[in-house]
Coordinates of C-alpha atoms and ligand atoms in Angstrom, one line a residue:
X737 CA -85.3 -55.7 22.1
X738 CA -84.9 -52.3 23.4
X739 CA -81.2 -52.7 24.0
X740 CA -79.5 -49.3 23.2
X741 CA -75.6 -50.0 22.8
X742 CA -74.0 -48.0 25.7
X743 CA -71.6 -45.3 24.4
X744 CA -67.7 -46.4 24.1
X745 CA -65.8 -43.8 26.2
X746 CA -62.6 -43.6 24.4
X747 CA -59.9 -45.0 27.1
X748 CA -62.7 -47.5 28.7
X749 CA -60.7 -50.2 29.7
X750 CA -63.1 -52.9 31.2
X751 CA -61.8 -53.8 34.8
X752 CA -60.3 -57.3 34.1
X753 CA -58.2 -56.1 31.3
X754 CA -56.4 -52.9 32.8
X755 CA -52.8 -53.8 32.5
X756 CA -53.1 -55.6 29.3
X757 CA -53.3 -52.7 26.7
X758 CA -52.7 -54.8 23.8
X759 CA -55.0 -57.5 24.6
X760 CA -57.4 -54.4 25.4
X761 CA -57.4 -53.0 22.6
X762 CA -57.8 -56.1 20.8
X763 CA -61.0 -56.9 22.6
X764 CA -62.7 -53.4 22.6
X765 CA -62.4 -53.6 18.8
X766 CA -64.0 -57.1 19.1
X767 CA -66.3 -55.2 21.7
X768 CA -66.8 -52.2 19.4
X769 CA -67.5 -55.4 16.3
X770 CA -70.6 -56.9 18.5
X771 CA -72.5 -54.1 19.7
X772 CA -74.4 -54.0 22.7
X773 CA -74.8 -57.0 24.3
X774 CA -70.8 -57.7 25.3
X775 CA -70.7 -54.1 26.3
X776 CA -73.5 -54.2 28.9
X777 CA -71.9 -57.9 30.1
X778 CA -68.7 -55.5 30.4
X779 CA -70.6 -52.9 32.4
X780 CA -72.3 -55.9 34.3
X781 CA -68.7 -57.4 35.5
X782 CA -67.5 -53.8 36.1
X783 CA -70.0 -53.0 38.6
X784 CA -70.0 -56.8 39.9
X785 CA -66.2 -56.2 41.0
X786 CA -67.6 -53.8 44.1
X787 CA -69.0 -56.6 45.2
X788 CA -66.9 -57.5 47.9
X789 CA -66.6 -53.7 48.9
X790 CA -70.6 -53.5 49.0
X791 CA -70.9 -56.3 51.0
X792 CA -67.9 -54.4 53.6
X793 CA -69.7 -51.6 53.7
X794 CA -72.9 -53.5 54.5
X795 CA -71.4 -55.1 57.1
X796 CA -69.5 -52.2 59.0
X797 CA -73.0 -50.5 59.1
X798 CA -75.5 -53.3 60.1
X799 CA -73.1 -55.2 62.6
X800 CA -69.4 -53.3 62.8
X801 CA -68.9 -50.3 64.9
X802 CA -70.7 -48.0 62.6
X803 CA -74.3 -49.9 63.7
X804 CA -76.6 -47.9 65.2
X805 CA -73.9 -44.3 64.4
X806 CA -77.0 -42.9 62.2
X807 CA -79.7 -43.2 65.0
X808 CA -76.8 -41.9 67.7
X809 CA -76.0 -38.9 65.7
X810 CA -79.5 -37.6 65.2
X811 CA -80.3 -38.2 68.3
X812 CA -77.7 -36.4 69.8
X813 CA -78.4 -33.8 66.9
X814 CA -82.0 -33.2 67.0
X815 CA -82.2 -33.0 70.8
X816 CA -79.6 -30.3 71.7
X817 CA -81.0 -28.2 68.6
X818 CA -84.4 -29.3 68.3
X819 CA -86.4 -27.9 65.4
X820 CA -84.7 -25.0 62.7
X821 CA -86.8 -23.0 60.5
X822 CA -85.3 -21.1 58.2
X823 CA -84.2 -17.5 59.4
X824 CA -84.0 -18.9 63.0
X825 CA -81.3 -19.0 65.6
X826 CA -81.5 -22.8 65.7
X827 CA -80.7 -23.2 62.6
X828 CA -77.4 -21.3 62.8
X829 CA -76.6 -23.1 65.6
X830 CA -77.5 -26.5 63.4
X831 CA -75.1 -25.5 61.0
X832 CA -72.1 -24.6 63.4
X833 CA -73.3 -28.5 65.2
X834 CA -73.1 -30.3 61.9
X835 CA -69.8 -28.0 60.4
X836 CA -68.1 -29.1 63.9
X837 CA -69.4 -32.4 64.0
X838 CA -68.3 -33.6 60.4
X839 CA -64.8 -31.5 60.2
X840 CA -64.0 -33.6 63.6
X841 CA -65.0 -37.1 61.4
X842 CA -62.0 -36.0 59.7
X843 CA -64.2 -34.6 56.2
X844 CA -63.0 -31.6 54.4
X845 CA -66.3 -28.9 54.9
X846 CA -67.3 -26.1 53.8
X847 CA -70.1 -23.1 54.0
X848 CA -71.4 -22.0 51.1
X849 CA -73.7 -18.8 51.8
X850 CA -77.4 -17.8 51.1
X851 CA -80.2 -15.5 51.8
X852 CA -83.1 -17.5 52.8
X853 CA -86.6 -16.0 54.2
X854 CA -87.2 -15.1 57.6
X855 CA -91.2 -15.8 58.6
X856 CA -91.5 -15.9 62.5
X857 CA -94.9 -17.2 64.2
X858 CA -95.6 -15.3 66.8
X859 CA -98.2 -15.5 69.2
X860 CA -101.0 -17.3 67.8
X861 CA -104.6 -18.9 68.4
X862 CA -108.2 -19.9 67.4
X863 CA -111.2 -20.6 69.3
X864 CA -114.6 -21.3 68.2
X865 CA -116.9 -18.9 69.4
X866 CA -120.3 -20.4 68.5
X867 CA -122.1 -22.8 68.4
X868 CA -120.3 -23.5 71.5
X869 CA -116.6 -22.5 72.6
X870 CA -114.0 -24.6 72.3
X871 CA -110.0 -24.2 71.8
X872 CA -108.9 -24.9 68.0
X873 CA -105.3 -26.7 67.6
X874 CA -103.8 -25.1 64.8
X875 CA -100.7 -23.5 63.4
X876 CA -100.1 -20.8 61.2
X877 CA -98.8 -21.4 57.1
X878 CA -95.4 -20.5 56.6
X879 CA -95.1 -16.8 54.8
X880 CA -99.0 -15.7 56.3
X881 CA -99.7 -12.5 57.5
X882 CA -100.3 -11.9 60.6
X883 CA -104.1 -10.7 62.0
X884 CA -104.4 -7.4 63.3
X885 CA -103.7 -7.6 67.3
X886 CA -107.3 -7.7 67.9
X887 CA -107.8 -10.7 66.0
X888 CA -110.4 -11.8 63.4
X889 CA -113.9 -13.0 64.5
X890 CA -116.2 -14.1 61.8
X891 CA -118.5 -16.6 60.8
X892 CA -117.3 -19.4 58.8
X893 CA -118.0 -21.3 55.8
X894 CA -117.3 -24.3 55.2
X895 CA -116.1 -25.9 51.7
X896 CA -114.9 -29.3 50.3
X897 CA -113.0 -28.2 47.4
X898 CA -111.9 -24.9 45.4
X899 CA -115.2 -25.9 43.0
X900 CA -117.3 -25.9 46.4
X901 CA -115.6 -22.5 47.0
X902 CA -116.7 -21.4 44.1
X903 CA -120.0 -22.0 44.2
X904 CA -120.6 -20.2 47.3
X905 CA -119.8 -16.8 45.7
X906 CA -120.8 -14.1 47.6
X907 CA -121.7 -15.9 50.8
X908 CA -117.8 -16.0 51.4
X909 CA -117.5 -12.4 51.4
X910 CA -116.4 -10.7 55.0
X911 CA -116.4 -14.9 56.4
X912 CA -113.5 -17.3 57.7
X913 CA -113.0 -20.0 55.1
X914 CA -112.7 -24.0 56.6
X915 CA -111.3 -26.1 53.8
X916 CA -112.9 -29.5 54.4
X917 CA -110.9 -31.2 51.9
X918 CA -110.6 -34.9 52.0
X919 CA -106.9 -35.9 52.0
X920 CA -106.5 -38.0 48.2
X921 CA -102.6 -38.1 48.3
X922 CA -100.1 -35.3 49.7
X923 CA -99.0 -33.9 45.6
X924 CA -102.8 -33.6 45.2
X925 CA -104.1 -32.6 48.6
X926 CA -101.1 -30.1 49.3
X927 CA -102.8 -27.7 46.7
X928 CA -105.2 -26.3 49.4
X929 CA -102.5 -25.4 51.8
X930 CA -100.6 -23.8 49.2
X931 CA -103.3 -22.2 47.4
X932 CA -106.3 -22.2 49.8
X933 CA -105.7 -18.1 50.9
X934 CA -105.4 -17.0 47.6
X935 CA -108.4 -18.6 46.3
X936 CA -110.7 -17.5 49.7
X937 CA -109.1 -13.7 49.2
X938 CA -110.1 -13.6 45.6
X939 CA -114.0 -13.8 46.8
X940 CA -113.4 -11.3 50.1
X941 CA -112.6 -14.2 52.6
X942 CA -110.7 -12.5 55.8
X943 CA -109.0 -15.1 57.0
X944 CA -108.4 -19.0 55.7
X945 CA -108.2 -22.0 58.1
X946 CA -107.0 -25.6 56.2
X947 CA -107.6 -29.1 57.0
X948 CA -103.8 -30.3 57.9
X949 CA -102.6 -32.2 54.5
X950 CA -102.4 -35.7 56.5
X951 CA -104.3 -38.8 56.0
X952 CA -104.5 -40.0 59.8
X953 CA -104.6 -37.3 62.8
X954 CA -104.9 -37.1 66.5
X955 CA -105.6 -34.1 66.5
X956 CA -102.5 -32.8 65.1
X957 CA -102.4 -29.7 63.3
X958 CA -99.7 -30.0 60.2
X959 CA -98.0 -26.5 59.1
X960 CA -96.2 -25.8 55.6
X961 CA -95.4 -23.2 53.1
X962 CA -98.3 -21.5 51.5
X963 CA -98.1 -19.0 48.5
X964 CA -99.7 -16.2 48.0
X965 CA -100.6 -14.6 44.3
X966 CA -99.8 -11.7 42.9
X967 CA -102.4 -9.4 43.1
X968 CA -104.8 -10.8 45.6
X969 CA -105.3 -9.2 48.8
X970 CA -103.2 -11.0 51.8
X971 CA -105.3 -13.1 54.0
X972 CA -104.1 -14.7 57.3
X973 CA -103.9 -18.6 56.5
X974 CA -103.4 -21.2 59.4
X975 CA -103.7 -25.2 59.1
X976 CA -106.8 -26.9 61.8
X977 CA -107.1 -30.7 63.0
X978 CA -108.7 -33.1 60.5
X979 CA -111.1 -33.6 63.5
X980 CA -112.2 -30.0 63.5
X981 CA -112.4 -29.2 60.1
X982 CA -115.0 -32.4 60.1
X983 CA -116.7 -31.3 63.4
X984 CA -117.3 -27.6 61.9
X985 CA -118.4 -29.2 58.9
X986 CA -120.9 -31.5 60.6
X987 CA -122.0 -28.0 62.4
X988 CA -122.2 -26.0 59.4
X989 CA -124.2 -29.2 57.4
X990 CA -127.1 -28.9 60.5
X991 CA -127.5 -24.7 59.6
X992 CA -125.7 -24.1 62.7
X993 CA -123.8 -21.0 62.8
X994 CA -120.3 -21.6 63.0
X995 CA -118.3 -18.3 64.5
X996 CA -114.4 -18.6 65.0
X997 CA -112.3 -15.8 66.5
X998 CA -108.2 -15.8 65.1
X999 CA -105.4 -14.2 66.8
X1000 CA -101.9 -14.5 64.9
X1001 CA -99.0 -12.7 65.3
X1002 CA -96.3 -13.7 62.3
X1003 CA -94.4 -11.5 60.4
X1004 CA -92.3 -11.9 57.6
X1005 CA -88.9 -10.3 58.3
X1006 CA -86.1 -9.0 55.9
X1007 CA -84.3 -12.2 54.4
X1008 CA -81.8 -13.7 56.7
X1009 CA -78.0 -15.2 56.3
X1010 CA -77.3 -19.1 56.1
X1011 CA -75.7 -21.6 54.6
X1012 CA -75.6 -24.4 52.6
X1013 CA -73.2 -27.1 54.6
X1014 CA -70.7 -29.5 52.4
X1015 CA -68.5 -31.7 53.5
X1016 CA -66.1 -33.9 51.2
X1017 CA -64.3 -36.5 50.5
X1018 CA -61.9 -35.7 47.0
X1019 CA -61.6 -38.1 44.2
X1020 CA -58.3 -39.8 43.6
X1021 CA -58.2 -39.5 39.9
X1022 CA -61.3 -37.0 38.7
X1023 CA -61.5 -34.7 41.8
X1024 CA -63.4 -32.1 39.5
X1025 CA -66.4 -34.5 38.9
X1026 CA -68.8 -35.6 41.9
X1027 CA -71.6 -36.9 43.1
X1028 CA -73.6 -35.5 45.3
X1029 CA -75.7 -36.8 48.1
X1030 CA -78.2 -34.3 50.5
X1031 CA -80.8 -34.1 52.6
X1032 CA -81.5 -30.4 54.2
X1033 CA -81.2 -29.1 57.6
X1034 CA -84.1 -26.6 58.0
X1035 CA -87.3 -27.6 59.3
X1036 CA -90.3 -26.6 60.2
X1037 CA -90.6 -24.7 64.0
X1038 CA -92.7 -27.5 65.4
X1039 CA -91.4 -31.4 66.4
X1040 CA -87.8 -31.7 66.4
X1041 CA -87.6 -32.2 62.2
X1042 CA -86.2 -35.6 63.3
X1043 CA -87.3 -37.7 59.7
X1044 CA -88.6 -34.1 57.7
X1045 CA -85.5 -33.7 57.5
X1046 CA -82.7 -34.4 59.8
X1047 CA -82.7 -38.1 58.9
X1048 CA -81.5 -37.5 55.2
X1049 CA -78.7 -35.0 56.4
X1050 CA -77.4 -37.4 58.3
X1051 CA -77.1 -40.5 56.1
X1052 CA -76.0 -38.2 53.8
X1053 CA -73.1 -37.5 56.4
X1054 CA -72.8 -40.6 57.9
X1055 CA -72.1 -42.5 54.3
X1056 CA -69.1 -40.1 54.2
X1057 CA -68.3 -41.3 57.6
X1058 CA -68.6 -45.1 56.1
X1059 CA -66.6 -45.0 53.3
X1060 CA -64.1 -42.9 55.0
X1061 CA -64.1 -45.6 58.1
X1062 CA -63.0 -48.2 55.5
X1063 CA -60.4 -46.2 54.0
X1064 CA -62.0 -45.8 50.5
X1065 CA -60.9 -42.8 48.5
X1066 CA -63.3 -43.0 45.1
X1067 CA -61.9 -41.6 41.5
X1068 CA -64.5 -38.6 42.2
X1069 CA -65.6 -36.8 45.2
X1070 CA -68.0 -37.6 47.4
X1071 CA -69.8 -34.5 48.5
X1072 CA -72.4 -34.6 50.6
X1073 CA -74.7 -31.0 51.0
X1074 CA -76.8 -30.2 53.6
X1075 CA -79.6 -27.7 52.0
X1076 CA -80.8 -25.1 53.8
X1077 CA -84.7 -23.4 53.6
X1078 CA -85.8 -26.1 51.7
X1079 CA -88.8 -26.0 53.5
X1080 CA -89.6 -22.4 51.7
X1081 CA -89.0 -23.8 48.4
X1082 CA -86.0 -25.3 48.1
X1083 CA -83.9 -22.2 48.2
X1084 CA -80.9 -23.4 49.5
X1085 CA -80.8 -25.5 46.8
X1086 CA -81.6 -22.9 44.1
X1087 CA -78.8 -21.2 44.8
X1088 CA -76.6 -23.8 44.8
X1089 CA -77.4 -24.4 41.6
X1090 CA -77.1 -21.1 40.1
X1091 CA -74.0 -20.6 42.1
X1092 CA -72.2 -24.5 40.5
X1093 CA -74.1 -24.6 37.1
X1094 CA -71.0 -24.2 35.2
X1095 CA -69.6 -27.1 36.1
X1096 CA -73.1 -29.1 34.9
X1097 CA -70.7 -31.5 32.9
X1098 CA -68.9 -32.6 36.0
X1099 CA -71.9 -33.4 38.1
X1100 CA -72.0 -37.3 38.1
X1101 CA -75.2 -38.2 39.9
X1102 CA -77.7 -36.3 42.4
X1103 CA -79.1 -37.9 45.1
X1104 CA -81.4 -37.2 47.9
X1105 CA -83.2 -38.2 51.1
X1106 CA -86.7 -35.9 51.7
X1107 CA -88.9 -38.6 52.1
X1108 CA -87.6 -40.0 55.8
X1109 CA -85.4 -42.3 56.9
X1110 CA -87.6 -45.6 57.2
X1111 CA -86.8 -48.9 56.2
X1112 CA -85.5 -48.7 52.2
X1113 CA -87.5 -50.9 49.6
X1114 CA -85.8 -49.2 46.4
X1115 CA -83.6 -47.3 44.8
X1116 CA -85.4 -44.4 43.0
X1117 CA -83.5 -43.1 39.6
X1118 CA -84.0 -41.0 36.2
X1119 CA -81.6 -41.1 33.7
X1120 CA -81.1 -42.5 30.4
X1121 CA -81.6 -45.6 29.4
X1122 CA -77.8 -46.1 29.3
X1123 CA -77.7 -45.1 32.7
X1124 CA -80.5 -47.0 33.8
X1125 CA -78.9 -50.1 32.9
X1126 CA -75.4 -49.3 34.8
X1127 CA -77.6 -48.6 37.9
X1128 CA -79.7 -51.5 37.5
X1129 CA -76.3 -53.3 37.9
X1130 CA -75.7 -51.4 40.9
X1131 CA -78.6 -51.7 43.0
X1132 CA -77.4 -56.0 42.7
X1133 CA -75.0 -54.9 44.9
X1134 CA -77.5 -54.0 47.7
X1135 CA -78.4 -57.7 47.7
X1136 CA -77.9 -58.2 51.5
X1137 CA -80.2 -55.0 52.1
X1138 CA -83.3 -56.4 50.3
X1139 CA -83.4 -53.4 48.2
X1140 CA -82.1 -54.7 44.8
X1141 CA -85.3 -52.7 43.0
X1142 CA -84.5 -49.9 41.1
X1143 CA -87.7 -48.0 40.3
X1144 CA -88.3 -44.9 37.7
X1145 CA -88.2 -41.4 38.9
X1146 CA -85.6 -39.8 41.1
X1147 CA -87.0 -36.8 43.1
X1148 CA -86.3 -34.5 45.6
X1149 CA -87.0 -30.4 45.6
X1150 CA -83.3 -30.0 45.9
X1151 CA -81.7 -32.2 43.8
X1152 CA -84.9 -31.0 41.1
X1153 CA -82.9 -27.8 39.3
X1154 CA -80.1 -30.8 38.1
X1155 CA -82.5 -33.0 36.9
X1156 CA -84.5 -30.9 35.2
X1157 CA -81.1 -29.8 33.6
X1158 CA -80.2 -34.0 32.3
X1159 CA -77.9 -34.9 35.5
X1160 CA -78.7 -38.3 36.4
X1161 CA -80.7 -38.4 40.0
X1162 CA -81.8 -40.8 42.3
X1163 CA -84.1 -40.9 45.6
X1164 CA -84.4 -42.9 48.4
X1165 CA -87.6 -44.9 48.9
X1166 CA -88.5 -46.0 52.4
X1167 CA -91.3 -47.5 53.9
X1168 CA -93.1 -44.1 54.2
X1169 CA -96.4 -45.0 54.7
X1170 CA -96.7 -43.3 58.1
X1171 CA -94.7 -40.2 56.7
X1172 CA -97.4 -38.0 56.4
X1173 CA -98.6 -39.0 60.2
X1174 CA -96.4 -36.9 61.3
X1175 CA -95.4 -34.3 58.6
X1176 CA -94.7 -30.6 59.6
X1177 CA -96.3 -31.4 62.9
X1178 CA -95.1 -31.6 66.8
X1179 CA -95.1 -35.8 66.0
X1180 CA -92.2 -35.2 64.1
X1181 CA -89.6 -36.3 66.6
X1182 CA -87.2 -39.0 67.4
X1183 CA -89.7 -41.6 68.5
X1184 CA -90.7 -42.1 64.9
X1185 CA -87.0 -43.5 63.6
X1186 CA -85.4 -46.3 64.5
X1187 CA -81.8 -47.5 64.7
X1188 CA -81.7 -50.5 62.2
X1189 CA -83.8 -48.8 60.0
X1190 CA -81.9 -45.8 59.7
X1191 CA -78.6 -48.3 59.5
X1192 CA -79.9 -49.6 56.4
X1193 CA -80.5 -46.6 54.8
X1194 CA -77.2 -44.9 55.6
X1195 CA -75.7 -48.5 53.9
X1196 CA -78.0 -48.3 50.6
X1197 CA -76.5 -44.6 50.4
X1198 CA -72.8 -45.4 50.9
X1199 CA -72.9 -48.2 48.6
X1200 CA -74.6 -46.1 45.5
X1201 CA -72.5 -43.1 46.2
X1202 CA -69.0 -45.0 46.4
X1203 CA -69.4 -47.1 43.5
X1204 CA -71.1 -44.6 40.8
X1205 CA -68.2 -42.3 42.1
X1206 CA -65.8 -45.1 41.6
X1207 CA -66.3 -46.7 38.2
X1208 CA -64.7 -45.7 35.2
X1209 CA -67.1 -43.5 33.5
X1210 CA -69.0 -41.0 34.4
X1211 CA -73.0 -42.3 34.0
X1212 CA -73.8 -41.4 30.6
X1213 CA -76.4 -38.8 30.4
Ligands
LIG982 C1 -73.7 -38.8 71.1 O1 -73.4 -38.0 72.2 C2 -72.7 -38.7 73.2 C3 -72.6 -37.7 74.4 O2 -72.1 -36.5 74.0 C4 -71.3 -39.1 72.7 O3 -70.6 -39.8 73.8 C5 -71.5 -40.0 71.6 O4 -70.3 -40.4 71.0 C6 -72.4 -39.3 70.5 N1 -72.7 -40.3 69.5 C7 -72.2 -40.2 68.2 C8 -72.6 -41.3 67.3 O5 -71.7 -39.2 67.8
LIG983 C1 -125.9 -17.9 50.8 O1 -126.4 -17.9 52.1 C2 -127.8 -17.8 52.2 C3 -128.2 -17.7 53.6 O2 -127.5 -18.7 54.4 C4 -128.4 -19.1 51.5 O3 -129.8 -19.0 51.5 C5 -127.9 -19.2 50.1 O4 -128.3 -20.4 49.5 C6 -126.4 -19.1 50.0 N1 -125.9 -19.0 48.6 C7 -125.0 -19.8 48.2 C8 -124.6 -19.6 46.7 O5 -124.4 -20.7 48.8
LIG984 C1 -65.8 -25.5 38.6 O1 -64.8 -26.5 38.5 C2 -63.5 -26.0 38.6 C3 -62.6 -27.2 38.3 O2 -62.7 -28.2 39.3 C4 -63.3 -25.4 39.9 O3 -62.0 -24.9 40.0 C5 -64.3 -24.3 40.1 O4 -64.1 -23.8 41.4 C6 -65.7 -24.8 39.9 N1 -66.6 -23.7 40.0 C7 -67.7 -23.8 40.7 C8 -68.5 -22.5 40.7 O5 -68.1 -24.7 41.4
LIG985 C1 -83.4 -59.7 54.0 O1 -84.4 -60.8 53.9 C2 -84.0 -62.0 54.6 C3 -85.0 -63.0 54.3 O2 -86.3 -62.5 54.5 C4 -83.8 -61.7 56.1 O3 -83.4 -62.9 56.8 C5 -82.8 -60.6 56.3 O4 -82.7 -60.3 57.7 C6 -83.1 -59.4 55.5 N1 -82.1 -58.4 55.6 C7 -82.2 -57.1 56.0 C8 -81.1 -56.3 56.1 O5 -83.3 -56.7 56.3
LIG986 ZN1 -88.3 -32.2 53.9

């Protein structure tokens, strides 16, 4: 047995026995006498008492009059603002929609500010010159330089992997760099768009192009952050099509000479203001201690950043809005964050956490949505084995969702910093098979979400938030 006894909290008075001290008392030495087993039955029956609230919430969001209220309010979201990359106009006026929009659901919200970067596009372009012309879809890497005004024309070469790279030595020297890279999984594959200039400067590349990080494409290029290192020489760095990256491949495999001319104009501009937005609902009895649950606002300047990720704002909102509707107040507060530039690195997020890390002991749980808002199949979550077991009793409660898994391994960027620091954090897990589809790329827009998919994510969300915030102890860390 792997049975650890869960910790008794001095004052824990299981749910059935609350105004009966004596007879509580009685039993938690009994309790305290038998070790583990009773206790986890305890924790079992505690948790099992939200079941009737569970199944309320459930109901309000897949068939009462908050049905369909996720969908509705990123639409109406997402198409006045469209997309909001970090530094831009749009996403101030995303911050002053969703500020607005949440005060008037009767939350308590709040700004909290930061300095995020400020890399605009500009004009941009690539054609290939030879062996024949033709018009290259592509989109500049978050942070790149820009080229000169002129542009950069130069042959190319084409590589499969940093090792291929590598073995072309000087040949690369004064050429355009293709990354051909086959796409193994997005953690794995993302390392050439994040890495791919660097490694092309360190051999006298002039410019790096990048297969878009995406398993299926028509013709879609697929932008992102990409990080330069210290000491190499800056190099412009832009994401192709999958189709041709494979179609200057092909060329380059015949001993064709492949020439391609690259015109970009970004910049990176002094660091801009924004805001992290929170809104609340306080706890009745521990309004100190919270849980938190986010999704970010910024998004990449292409699409509308519809399920990358406006979709995880919103639930995050909209479970507020659900719990709220009912007229559930939990013992701690509910506080859901909007991050800002997390598409640069989580730096909204950063700074939250530098800004709140004092209060680490009164953080409860950390969730977050980054991963789109599909149909759930799990509950994601690391913590201790104590706390595994409380929220393996909670995810029960999702019973008329289908999603009663709990599976290892919260994540998020933004929620990452608490984690890393022993806060208990949990993920959503969606059918997110297509995610990458559309990824950082014009697909991302509305017509990828869908109401009742999005209705059963806002109600997995609502019902982990309420009742973790709502039981009588704090998950033990
Ligand atoms: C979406 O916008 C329409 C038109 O402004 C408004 O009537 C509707 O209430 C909004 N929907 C939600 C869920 O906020
Ligand atoms: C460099 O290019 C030349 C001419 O195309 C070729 O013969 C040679 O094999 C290349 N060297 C490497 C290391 O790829
Ligand atoms: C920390 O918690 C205390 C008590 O709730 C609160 O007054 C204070 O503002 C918090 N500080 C930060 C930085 O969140
Ligand atoms: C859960 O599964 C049952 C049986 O397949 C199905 O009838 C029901 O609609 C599902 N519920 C949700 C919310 O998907
Ligand atoms: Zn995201």
């Amino acid at each position: 047995m792997h049975l650890k006894p869960i910790k008794m909290a001095v004052g824990h008075r299981p749910l059935c026995l609350q105004s009966f001290p004596v007879l509580f008392w009685t039993c938690s030495l009994l309790l305290l006498g038998c070790g583990c087993v009773p206790m986890q039955r305890d924790m079992a029956k505690e948790v099992a008492s939200y079941t009737d609230v569970a199944n309320q919430i459930i109901k309000l969001v897949l068939s009462g009059s908050a049905q369909k209220r996720s969908y509705e309010r990123l639409s109406n979201f997402t198409d006045a603002i469209g997309n909001r990359v970090s530094g831009s106009h749009n996403l101030e006026l995303a911050i002053a929609y969703m500020y607005n929009a949440m005060s008037q659901d009767g939350l308590d919200v709040h700004l909290e500010p930061v300095k995020v970067p400020h890399w605009v596009r500009g004009e941009e372009g690539a054609e290939m010159v030879l062996p024949r012309p033709k018009t290259l879809a592509m989109l500049g890497l978050g942070s790149s330089v820009g080229t000169p005004p002129e542009g950069i024309e130069a042959e190319v070469v084409v590589v499969s992997s940093f090792e291929d790279l590598k073995s072309r030595g000087a040949n690369v020297s004064g050429r355009i760099v293709v990354f051909n890279q086959p796409f193994v999984s997005y953690g794995e594959t993302v390392a050439y768009r994040a890495f791919g200039a660097s490694e092309a400067a360190k051999l006298g590349a002039v410019a790096a192009l990048i297969r878009s990080v995406t398993p299926v494409s028509i013709n879609s290029p697929h932008t992102g952050v990409q990080d330069y290192q210290e000491g190499v020489r800056r190099i412009p760095a832009a994401c192709i099509t999958v189709e041709d990256a494979q179609l200057m491949a092909r060329m380059a495999a015949r001993g064709q000479r492949v020439v391609v001319r690259l015109n970009m104009g970004a910049k990176t501009l002094p660091d801009a203001d924004s805001f992290n937005t929170v809104a609340e609902i306080r706890g009745w009895q521990h309004p100190e201690q919270v849980v938190v649950l986010s999704g970010h606002l910024d998004s990449w300047d292409v699409g509308q950043g519809a399920m990358d990720d406006g979709g995880g704002a919103i639930i995050s909102w909209e479970a507020l809005s659900v719990i709220k509707d009912l007229g559930l107040r939990p013992r701690r507060t509910l506080r859901a964050v909007l991050w800002t530039a997390e598409e640069q690195g989580g730096v909204g997020a950063q700074q939250y956490y530098q800004r709140h890390k004092a209060n680490i002991s009164n953080f409860d749980l950390v969730m977050e949505s980054d991963l789109g808002t599909f149909a759930p199949v799990a509950l994601q979550f690391t913590g201790s084995p104590a706390a595994q077991k409380v929220m393996q009793e909670v995810v029960q409660l999702l019973a008329p969702l289908n999603t009663t898994r709990l599976e290892p391994h919260g994540e998020g960027t933004d929620i990452g910093p608490w984690m890393q620091a022993g806060v208990p954090g949990a993920s959503l897990h969606v059918e997110d098979d297509r995610y990458f589809w559309f990824h950082h790329s014009e697909g991302d827009t509305m017509s990828v979400q869908s109401p009742g998919a999005m209705d059963r994510c806002s109600a997995l969300w609502a019902v982990v938030a309420y009742v973790v915030a709502d039981l009588q102890d704090m998950l033990p860390r």
